[in-house]
Coordinates of C-alpha atoms and ligand atoms in Angstrom, one line a residue:
M169 CA 142.5 -234.4 -136.6
D170 CA 145.4 -236.6 -135.3
L171 CA 144.1 -239.4 -133.0
A172 CA 147.4 -239.5 -131.2
D173 CA 147.3 -236.0 -130.1
L174 CA 144.0 -236.7 -127.9
G175 CA 143.9 -237.7 -124.3
A176 CA 143.1 -241.2 -122.9
T177 CA 140.0 -240.3 -121.3
Q178 CA 138.5 -238.8 -124.6
L179 CA 139.9 -241.8 -126.6
V180 CA 138.4 -244.6 -124.5
Q181 CA 135.0 -242.9 -124.9
M182 CA 135.4 -242.6 -128.6
I183 CA 136.4 -246.3 -128.8
E184 CA 133.6 -247.2 -126.6
S185 CA 131.0 -245.3 -128.7
G186 CA 132.5 -246.7 -131.9
E187 CA 133.3 -243.4 -133.2
I188 CA 136.8 -244.8 -133.9
S189 CA 138.4 -248.3 -133.4
A190 CA 141.4 -249.2 -131.3
L191 CA 142.9 -250.3 -134.6
E192 CA 142.9 -246.9 -136.0
L193 CA 144.4 -245.4 -132.9
V194 CA 147.3 -247.8 -133.0
E195 CA 147.9 -247.2 -136.7
A196 CA 147.9 -243.4 -135.9
C197 CA 150.6 -244.1 -133.3
I198 CA 152.5 -246.4 -135.9
T199 CA 152.3 -243.6 -138.5
R200 CA 154.0 -241.2 -135.9
I201 CA 156.6 -243.6 -134.9
D202 CA 157.5 -244.5 -138.3
A203 CA 157.9 -240.8 -139.2
K204 CA 159.8 -239.9 -136.2
E205 CA 161.8 -242.8 -134.7
E206 CA 165.0 -242.3 -136.7
E207 CA 165.3 -238.7 -135.3
I208 CA 163.8 -239.2 -131.8
G209 CA 165.0 -243.0 -130.9
A210 CA 162.4 -243.6 -128.3
W211 CA 161.9 -247.4 -128.7
A212 CA 164.1 -250.4 -127.8
H213 CA 161.6 -253.0 -129.1
L214 CA 158.8 -252.7 -131.5
D215 CA 156.5 -255.2 -133.0
Y216 CA 153.6 -253.6 -134.8
N217 CA 151.8 -257.1 -135.3
I218 CA 151.6 -257.6 -131.4
A219 CA 150.2 -254.1 -131.0
R220 CA 147.7 -254.8 -134.0
K221 CA 146.7 -258.0 -132.7
Q222 CA 145.9 -256.6 -129.0
A223 CA 144.1 -253.6 -130.7
E224 CA 141.9 -256.2 -132.8
H225 CA 141.1 -258.0 -129.6
C226 CA 140.0 -254.7 -128.1
D227 CA 137.8 -254.1 -131.0
A228 CA 136.2 -257.5 -131.0
H229 CA 135.5 -256.8 -127.1
Q230 CA 133.6 -253.6 -128.0
A231 CA 131.7 -255.2 -130.9
S232 CA 130.5 -257.9 -128.8
G233 CA 128.7 -255.1 -126.6
A234 CA 130.5 -256.0 -123.4
P235 CA 131.4 -253.0 -121.3
C236 CA 134.8 -251.4 -122.2
D237 CA 137.6 -251.3 -119.7
P238 CA 139.4 -248.0 -118.1
L239 CA 142.1 -248.1 -120.8
H240 CA 140.3 -249.9 -123.4
G241 CA 142.6 -249.6 -126.7
I242 CA 144.8 -247.1 -125.3
P243 CA 148.5 -247.7 -126.7
V244 CA 151.0 -247.5 -123.8
G245 CA 154.9 -247.6 -123.9
I246 CA 156.7 -249.6 -121.5
K247 CA 160.3 -248.7 -120.3
D248 CA 162.6 -251.7 -121.1
I249 CA 163.2 -252.7 -117.6
F250 CA 159.7 -254.1 -117.1
D251 CA 159.6 -257.9 -117.8
T252 CA 157.1 -258.7 -120.8
N253 CA 156.5 -262.1 -122.3
E254 CA 155.9 -260.8 -125.9
Y255 CA 158.8 -258.6 -126.3
P256 CA 162.4 -258.9 -125.0
T257 CA 163.6 -257.2 -122.0
E258 CA 167.0 -255.9 -122.2
N259 CA 167.5 -253.2 -119.5
G260 CA 169.7 -251.1 -121.9
T261 CA 172.5 -253.4 -121.3
V262 CA 174.3 -255.8 -123.6
L263 CA 174.3 -258.3 -120.8
D264 CA 170.7 -259.0 -121.2
A265 CA 170.8 -259.1 -125.1
G266 CA 168.1 -261.2 -126.2
R267 CA 166.6 -262.1 -122.9
K268 CA 162.9 -262.9 -123.4
P269 CA 161.2 -263.3 -119.9
D270 CA 158.3 -266.1 -119.5
E271 CA 156.0 -264.0 -117.9
N272 CA 154.8 -260.3 -117.7
C273 CA 155.5 -258.2 -114.9
T274 CA 152.5 -257.5 -112.5
V275 CA 152.2 -253.7 -113.8
V276 CA 152.0 -254.9 -117.5
N277 CA 149.3 -257.5 -116.6
Q278 CA 147.3 -254.8 -114.7
L279 CA 147.5 -252.7 -117.9
M280 CA 146.5 -255.2 -120.2
A281 CA 143.6 -256.5 -117.9
A282 CA 142.3 -252.7 -118.1
G283 CA 142.4 -252.8 -121.9
A284 CA 145.6 -251.1 -122.8
V285 CA 147.6 -252.0 -125.9
I286 CA 151.2 -252.5 -125.5
M287 CA 152.9 -250.3 -128.1
G288 CA 156.5 -251.5 -127.5
K289 CA 159.3 -251.2 -125.2
T290 CA 160.9 -247.7 -124.6
V291 CA 164.6 -246.8 -124.4
T292 CA 166.0 -246.8 -120.7
T293 CA 169.8 -245.6 -120.3
E294 CA 171.9 -248.8 -119.1
L295 CA 170.2 -250.6 -116.2
A296 CA 168.0 -247.6 -115.3
V297 CA 171.2 -245.6 -114.3
Y298 CA 171.1 -242.1 -115.8
S299 CA 173.8 -241.8 -118.5
P300 CA 174.0 -240.2 -121.8
G301 CA 171.9 -242.0 -124.2
K302 CA 170.6 -242.0 -128.0
T303 CA 167.1 -240.6 -127.3
A304 CA 166.4 -237.2 -128.3
N305 CA 164.1 -234.6 -126.8
P306 CA 161.1 -233.8 -129.2
H307 CA 160.9 -230.3 -128.1
D308 CA 164.5 -229.9 -129.5
V309 CA 166.4 -232.9 -131.0
N310 CA 169.7 -231.6 -130.1
R311 CA 168.8 -231.6 -126.4
T312 CA 168.4 -234.6 -123.9
P313 CA 165.0 -235.8 -122.9
G314 CA 166.4 -236.6 -119.3
G315 CA 166.6 -240.1 -118.2
S316 CA 166.9 -242.8 -117.3
S317 CA 163.2 -243.4 -118.7
S318 CA 164.5 -241.3 -121.7
G319 CA 162.2 -243.4 -124.3
S320 CA 159.2 -243.1 -122.3
A321 CA 159.3 -239.6 -121.7
A322 CA 160.0 -238.9 -125.6
A323 CA 157.6 -241.4 -127.0
V324 CA 154.7 -239.6 -125.2
A325 CA 155.8 -236.0 -125.7
D326 CA 156.1 -236.8 -129.4
N327 CA 152.6 -238.4 -129.3
Q328 CA 154.0 -241.9 -130.5
C329 CA 151.9 -243.5 -127.7
I330 CA 149.1 -242.0 -125.4
F331 CA 151.0 -242.7 -122.2
S332 CA 153.8 -244.7 -120.8
I333 CA 155.3 -246.3 -117.7
G334 CA 158.8 -245.5 -116.3
G335 CA 160.8 -246.2 -113.1
D336 CA 162.0 -243.8 -110.7
T337 CA 164.7 -244.6 -108.3
G338 CA 166.2 -241.0 -107.8
G339 CA 164.0 -239.0 -110.4
S340 CA 164.0 -241.0 -113.6
I341 CA 160.1 -240.4 -114.1
R342 CA 159.9 -236.7 -112.8
Q343 CA 163.0 -235.2 -114.4
P344 CA 162.4 -236.5 -117.9
A345 CA 158.8 -235.6 -117.4
A346 CA 160.0 -232.0 -116.7
L347 CA 162.4 -231.8 -119.4
C348 CA 159.8 -233.1 -122.0
G349 CA 156.9 -231.1 -120.7
L350 CA 155.0 -234.0 -119.2
V351 CA 153.1 -235.0 -116.1
G352 CA 155.5 -237.6 -114.3
V353 CA 154.5 -239.3 -111.0
K354 CA 156.5 -241.3 -108.6
P355 CA 154.0 -242.9 -106.1
T356 CA 154.4 -243.7 -102.6
Y357 CA 156.9 -246.6 -102.2
G358 CA 154.9 -249.9 -102.3
R359 CA 151.9 -248.2 -104.0
V360 CA 152.6 -250.1 -107.4
S361 CA 154.1 -253.5 -107.4
R362 CA 157.6 -254.0 -108.4
Y363 CA 157.2 -257.6 -109.4
G364 CA 159.0 -258.2 -112.7
L365 CA 160.7 -254.8 -112.6
V366 CA 164.5 -255.2 -113.1
A367 CA 166.0 -254.0 -109.7
F368 CA 168.4 -251.0 -109.5
A369 CA 168.2 -249.9 -106.0
S370 CA 165.4 -251.9 -104.4
S371 CA 164.5 -249.6 -101.5
L372 CA 164.4 -246.6 -103.7
D373 CA 162.9 -248.2 -107.0
Q374 CA 159.1 -247.2 -107.7
I375 CA 157.2 -247.4 -110.9
G376 CA 154.8 -244.7 -112.2
P377 CA 153.1 -243.0 -115.2
F378 CA 154.2 -240.4 -117.8
A379 CA 151.2 -238.7 -119.3
A380 CA 150.2 -235.4 -121.3
T381 CA 147.6 -234.3 -118.8
V382 CA 147.2 -234.8 -114.9
A383 CA 143.9 -236.7 -115.6
D384 CA 145.6 -239.1 -117.9
A385 CA 148.2 -239.7 -115.2
A386 CA 145.7 -240.2 -112.6
L387 CA 143.6 -242.7 -114.8
L388 CA 147.0 -244.7 -115.2
L389 CA 148.1 -244.5 -111.8
E390 CA 144.7 -246.0 -110.4
V391 CA 145.1 -248.9 -112.9
I392 CA 148.5 -249.7 -111.8
S393 CA 148.1 -249.3 -108.0
G394 CA 147.0 -251.7 -105.3
H395 CA 148.2 -254.6 -103.4
D396 CA 150.3 -257.4 -105.0
P397 CA 151.1 -260.7 -103.0
L398 CA 153.8 -261.3 -105.3
D399 CA 155.8 -258.2 -104.1
S400 CA 156.5 -258.3 -100.5
T401 CA 157.0 -254.5 -100.1
S402 CA 153.8 -253.8 -101.7
I403 CA 151.2 -251.9 -99.6
A404 CA 148.0 -253.6 -98.6
E405 CA 145.9 -250.6 -99.7
P406 CA 143.3 -250.5 -102.6
A407 CA 144.1 -248.0 -105.5
P408 CA 143.6 -244.4 -104.6
G409 CA 140.6 -242.6 -106.0
L410 CA 142.3 -239.9 -108.1
L411 CA 140.1 -239.0 -111.0
S412 CA 137.3 -238.2 -108.5
V413 CA 139.3 -235.7 -106.6
L414 CA 140.7 -233.7 -109.6
D415 CA 138.1 -230.9 -109.5
Q416 CA 138.2 -230.5 -105.6
G417 CA 140.7 -227.6 -105.8
V418 CA 143.3 -226.4 -103.2
E419 CA 141.0 -224.1 -101.2
G420 CA 142.2 -224.2 -97.4
L421 CA 145.3 -226.5 -98.2
R422 CA 148.6 -225.4 -96.8
I423 CA 151.4 -225.7 -99.3
G424 CA 155.2 -225.3 -98.4
I425 CA 157.8 -223.9 -100.8
L426 CA 160.7 -226.3 -100.0
D427 CA 163.3 -223.8 -99.2
E428 CA 166.3 -225.9 -99.2
L429 CA 165.4 -227.2 -102.8
S430 CA 164.2 -223.8 -104.2
G431 CA 167.4 -221.7 -104.3
H432 CA 168.3 -221.2 -100.7
G433 CA 169.9 -224.4 -100.1
V434 CA 171.2 -226.3 -103.0
E435 CA 173.0 -224.3 -105.9
G436 CA 172.6 -224.6 -109.4
I437 CA 168.8 -224.0 -110.0
S438 CA 168.5 -221.7 -112.9
P439 CA 166.6 -218.3 -112.3
D440 CA 164.1 -219.1 -115.2
V441 CA 163.1 -222.4 -113.4
L442 CA 163.0 -220.5 -110.1
A443 CA 160.5 -218.0 -111.9
R444 CA 158.2 -220.7 -112.9
L445 CA 158.2 -221.8 -109.5
D446 CA 157.0 -218.4 -108.4
A447 CA 154.3 -218.3 -110.9
A448 CA 153.1 -221.6 -109.6
V449 CA 153.0 -220.3 -106.1
E450 CA 150.8 -217.5 -107.5
A451 CA 148.3 -219.7 -109.2
L452 CA 148.0 -222.0 -106.1
T453 CA 147.5 -218.8 -103.9
A454 CA 144.9 -217.6 -106.4
A455 CA 143.1 -220.8 -106.0
G456 CA 142.8 -220.5 -102.3
A457 CA 145.7 -222.2 -100.8
T458 CA 148.0 -220.8 -98.1
V459 CA 151.5 -220.9 -99.5
E460 CA 154.4 -220.2 -97.3
R461 CA 158.2 -221.1 -97.2
A462 CA 158.9 -224.3 -95.5
S463 CA 162.2 -226.1 -94.4
V464 CA 163.3 -229.7 -94.6
P465 CA 166.8 -229.0 -93.5
A466 CA 168.3 -232.6 -94.2
T467 CA 167.1 -232.6 -97.8
V468 CA 170.5 -230.6 -98.7
Y469 CA 172.3 -234.0 -98.0
G470 CA 170.0 -236.0 -100.1
L471 CA 172.0 -236.1 -103.2
S472 CA 175.1 -237.3 -101.0
A473 CA 173.1 -240.0 -99.2
Y474 CA 171.6 -241.2 -102.3
Y475 CA 174.8 -241.5 -104.4
V476 CA 176.1 -244.0 -101.5
I477 CA 172.7 -246.0 -101.0
A478 CA 171.7 -246.4 -104.4
P479 CA 175.3 -247.4 -105.7
A480 CA 175.5 -249.8 -102.8
E481 CA 172.1 -251.6 -103.5
A482 CA 173.0 -251.6 -107.3
S483 CA 176.4 -253.2 -106.6
S484 CA 174.5 -256.1 -104.9
N485 CA 171.6 -256.3 -107.3
L486 CA 173.9 -256.2 -110.2
S487 CA 176.1 -259.0 -109.1
R488 CA 173.8 -261.4 -110.9
Y489 CA 175.3 -260.2 -114.3
D490 CA 178.3 -262.9 -113.8
G491 CA 178.4 -264.6 -117.2
V492 CA 177.2 -267.8 -115.4
R493 CA 173.5 -267.9 -115.0
F494 CA 172.3 -266.1 -118.2
G495 CA 173.4 -263.6 -121.0
P496 CA 176.4 -263.4 -122.8
R497 CA 180.0 -264.6 -121.6
T498 CA 183.4 -263.4 -122.3
D499 CA 185.8 -266.3 -121.8
G500 CA 188.8 -266.5 -119.3
A501 CA 191.1 -268.9 -117.8
T502 CA 189.4 -269.3 -114.7
T503 CA 185.8 -268.7 -113.5
N504 CA 186.8 -265.6 -111.8
E505 CA 188.6 -264.4 -114.9
M506 CA 185.6 -265.2 -116.9
M507 CA 183.3 -263.2 -114.6
M508 CA 185.7 -260.4 -114.7
A509 CA 186.0 -260.3 -118.4
T510 CA 182.2 -260.5 -118.8
R511 CA 181.6 -257.6 -116.6
T512 CA 184.5 -255.3 -117.8
E513 CA 183.2 -255.8 -121.4
G514 CA 179.6 -255.8 -120.8
F515 CA 179.0 -252.9 -118.4
G516 CA 179.2 -249.3 -119.6
D517 CA 181.3 -246.6 -117.9
E518 CA 178.4 -245.1 -115.5
V519 CA 177.3 -248.7 -114.3
K520 CA 181.0 -249.5 -113.5
R521 CA 181.3 -246.3 -111.7
R522 CA 178.2 -247.1 -109.6
I523 CA 179.4 -250.6 -108.9
M524 CA 182.8 -249.4 -107.7
L525 CA 181.3 -246.7 -105.5
G526 CA 178.7 -249.1 -104.0
T527 CA 181.3 -252.0 -103.3
Y528 CA 183.7 -249.6 -101.7
A529 CA 180.8 -248.1 -99.4
L530 CA 179.9 -251.5 -98.4
S531 CA 183.3 -252.9 -97.8
A532 CA 184.7 -253.6 -94.1
G533 CA 186.1 -250.6 -92.8
Y534 CA 184.2 -248.1 -94.7
Y535 CA 180.6 -249.5 -94.1
D536 CA 179.9 -247.3 -91.0
A537 CA 181.7 -244.3 -92.5
Y538 CA 179.5 -244.3 -95.8
Y539 CA 176.6 -246.6 -96.0
G540 CA 175.9 -246.3 -92.2
K541 CA 175.9 -242.6 -92.1
S542 CA 173.9 -242.4 -95.3
Q543 CA 171.3 -244.3 -93.6
K544 CA 171.3 -242.1 -90.8
V545 CA 170.8 -239.3 -93.2
R546 CA 167.8 -240.9 -94.7
T547 CA 166.2 -241.2 -91.3
L548 CA 166.8 -237.6 -90.7
I549 CA 165.2 -236.6 -93.9
L550 CA 162.1 -238.8 -93.0
K551 CA 162.1 -237.0 -89.6
D552 CA 162.4 -233.5 -91.3
F553 CA 159.7 -234.3 -93.6
A554 CA 157.4 -235.5 -90.9
E555 CA 157.8 -232.2 -89.0
A556 CA 157.2 -230.1 -92.2
Y557 CA 154.0 -232.2 -92.8
E558 CA 152.6 -231.2 -89.5
K559 CA 152.4 -227.7 -90.8
F560 CA 151.9 -228.4 -94.5
D561 CA 149.5 -230.5 -96.6
L562 CA 152.0 -230.4 -99.5
L563 CA 155.5 -228.9 -100.4
I564 CA 156.6 -227.8 -103.8
S565 CA 159.8 -227.3 -105.6
P566 CA 161.4 -227.2 -109.2
T567 CA 161.6 -230.6 -110.5
A568 CA 165.0 -230.3 -112.3
P569 CA 167.5 -227.5 -111.8
T570 CA 167.5 -226.5 -115.6
T571 CA 165.7 -227.0 -118.7
A572 CA 167.0 -229.7 -121.1
F573 CA 170.6 -229.5 -121.8
P574 CA 172.4 -230.3 -125.2
L575 CA 172.9 -233.9 -125.9
G576 CA 176.5 -234.9 -125.2
D577 CA 176.9 -232.1 -122.4
K578 CA 177.9 -233.3 -118.8
T579 CA 179.1 -236.5 -120.0
E580 CA 182.5 -235.7 -118.9
D581 CA 181.5 -234.7 -115.5
P582 CA 179.4 -237.4 -113.7
M583 CA 178.9 -234.9 -110.8
Q584 CA 176.9 -232.6 -113.0
M585 CA 174.6 -235.4 -114.1
Y586 CA 174.0 -236.5 -110.6
L587 CA 173.0 -232.8 -109.7
Q588 CA 170.1 -233.2 -112.0
D589 CA 168.4 -235.1 -109.3
V590 CA 169.0 -232.8 -106.5
C591 CA 165.3 -232.1 -106.1
T592 CA 163.8 -235.4 -106.8
I593 CA 165.9 -237.6 -104.7
P594 CA 164.6 -236.7 -101.1
S595 CA 161.2 -238.3 -101.9
N596 CA 162.7 -241.5 -103.0
L597 CA 164.7 -241.5 -99.8
A598 CA 161.6 -241.0 -97.9
G599 CA 159.5 -243.2 -99.9
H600 CA 157.0 -240.5 -100.4
P601 CA 155.0 -239.7 -103.6
A602 CA 156.0 -236.8 -105.7
M603 CA 155.1 -235.5 -109.3
S604 CA 156.3 -233.1 -112.0
V605 CA 153.7 -230.8 -113.7
P606 CA 154.6 -228.8 -116.7
F607 CA 154.5 -225.2 -115.9
G608 CA 155.6 -222.9 -118.8
V609 CA 158.9 -222.6 -120.4
G610 CA 162.2 -221.4 -119.5
D611 CA 164.5 -218.4 -121.3
D612 CA 165.2 -221.0 -124.1
G613 CA 161.7 -221.8 -124.7
L614 CA 161.9 -225.3 -123.3
P615 CA 159.7 -226.8 -120.8
V616 CA 160.0 -226.5 -116.9
G617 CA 158.3 -228.7 -114.5
V618 CA 157.0 -227.8 -110.9
Q619 CA 157.5 -230.7 -108.4
I620 CA 154.7 -231.4 -105.8
L621 CA 155.6 -233.5 -102.9
A622 CA 153.3 -235.3 -100.4
P623 CA 153.6 -237.2 -97.3
A624 CA 153.1 -241.2 -97.8
M625 CA 149.9 -242.2 -99.2
G626 CA 149.2 -238.5 -100.1
E627 CA 148.6 -238.9 -103.8
A628 CA 144.9 -237.9 -103.8
T629 CA 145.9 -234.4 -102.3
M630 CA 148.9 -234.2 -104.6
F631 CA 146.8 -234.8 -107.7
R632 CA 144.3 -231.9 -106.5
A633 CA 147.2 -229.3 -106.7
A634 CA 148.4 -230.7 -109.9
A635 CA 145.1 -230.1 -111.5
V636 CA 145.0 -226.7 -110.3
L637 CA 148.3 -225.9 -111.7
E638 CA 147.2 -227.4 -115.0
K639 CA 143.9 -225.6 -115.1
S640 CA 145.6 -222.2 -114.2
G641 CA 147.0 -222.0 -117.6
G642 CA 150.4 -221.4 -116.4
A643 CA 151.5 -224.5 -118.1
Q644 CA 151.1 -222.9 -121.5
Ligands
LIG39 N1 169.6 -240.2 -111.9 C1 169.7 -241.1 -111.0 C2 170.7 -242.3 -111.2 O1 171.4 -242.4 -112.1 C3 168.1 -241.5 -111.0 C4 168.1 -243.1 -111.7 C5 166.6 -243.5 -111.6 O2 165.7 -242.8 -111.1 N2 166.5 -244.7 -112.2 O3 171.0 -243.1 -110.2

C-alpha cells in the first residue's frame, strides 16, 4: 500500500492510533517526489529536513498521549505566493528571487496549528497570472495542469502531498483542479484570511484547498476558514461546519443549470464537457434535487469585466516591484530609467501585458469607459445572481471549457488563455463560493470537472451537492 494514496481523514486516524508515523508518511511523499519531480515539476522550493522535523514533532506529540490535531502529520503543499518563514516566497518572478519573509501568512499558521506538515512550496505561474509554465499534468505529461496554481494541483494529483493550498482570482484553483481530476474550492470572499498572501487583484483574490476527495477539501477548508483581525476584509464568522453536512444529500434542493455558462451563452465549451454536466444533472436529480435551467444573464460579460478589473488592480499592486525597496535591480542613469529597466527585464510577457492593460484602463480619459463600466457589470452580475438565488439554492456549470490542452498550446494567443476562465470568473466578481468536483473524463480520457456555485456563505450547501456527485460514481 502506498501511504500517499490515502485520504487525509484516514491518515490522521492511522497516525493517531500509532499504526503509522507522521515521518513514514512524509517519507512516502518524498519517495514520490524524488521519482516524479523531474517529469512533473510541481515544486518551487523543497527542504526535506524542514518537513521531516515537523513530522518528528507531530510524532513526539502523538507519543506523549496528547490528543491529535485535525490535520496531524498530514503533508500539505503551499503555492509559492504565500509567505512562509522557513522557505523563500518567490511568486514565480525573478523580481522576488531569494525573498525570505520573516513570518508565515495566516493560512500557514492555521495549518501548522492544526498539525499539518509543510511539504514545500509549489510552483505558481508568474505572480499568479495564468501563463504557460513548466509544470506538467500527471494525467498526461504533455498537457498543462492548468494554472496559475499549477504546482499545487499537479502535486496532489500525483500524490506527492495529501492536499495543497492555492489562490483563486479568476479560477486558478478550480480550473487546475478540473484539469487534474481534483476537488478545488474557492470560498466566499473574506472567508479565508489573505494576510501574507501576495496580492494579485485584491478584490478578487481568495484562498482555498485542492484535495483528492470532497471530505478532504471540507476538512482543509474548515481549518483555514474563520475571522482574522489582520485582514480587514476577513468576515467575522466562525468556520463553517462542512464535514458534518456531507451525508445530508440534496433531497429537496433546487439546483439551476447556469444557462449562459453551459453552452447557450458563451462559446467554446466542448461537447464532451457538456456531456459530463448532463451526467451530473442526472446524478443530482436521482438524489432528489430539482434541477432546471437557470439564467444569470450578465455572466456573459464576466470575462470582459474581469480582464479590465483584474489588470487594473494588478497594475497598482505590482507597482511595488520598482528595484528600490527590495529584489534585484537593473541599473539606469536616473531613478526612472532604473525602475523602467528593472521592470522591463524582470517581468514576463503576460505580466507586462496585464500591467499595460490595467494602467491604460485606469488612465484619465479611459477610466469611465473601461474601469467604471466594468465595475457596473460587476454590480449587474451580483444583481443577476441574487435573482437566480431567489429560485435556486445552487447553480452548476462546467468548470473549464475543455480538458487539459497540450503544453505550449494557446501561448501565442492570450485570448484563448483568457477563455479558460469563462466559467469560473463570475464567482470571483460576485465574491461567491464555487468549487470544482471531478466528474468523469472527456473523449480524450482526461478529467472533466463540474462546477457548483453557491450564494455568499453558502459553502455548506455547496459541499452537500459535491458529496452527492462524488458518491454517485460519475467521477470514475
Ligand atoms: N487565469 C486568470 C488570470 O490569469 C486567473 C488567475 C488566478 O485566478 N490567479 O488572471
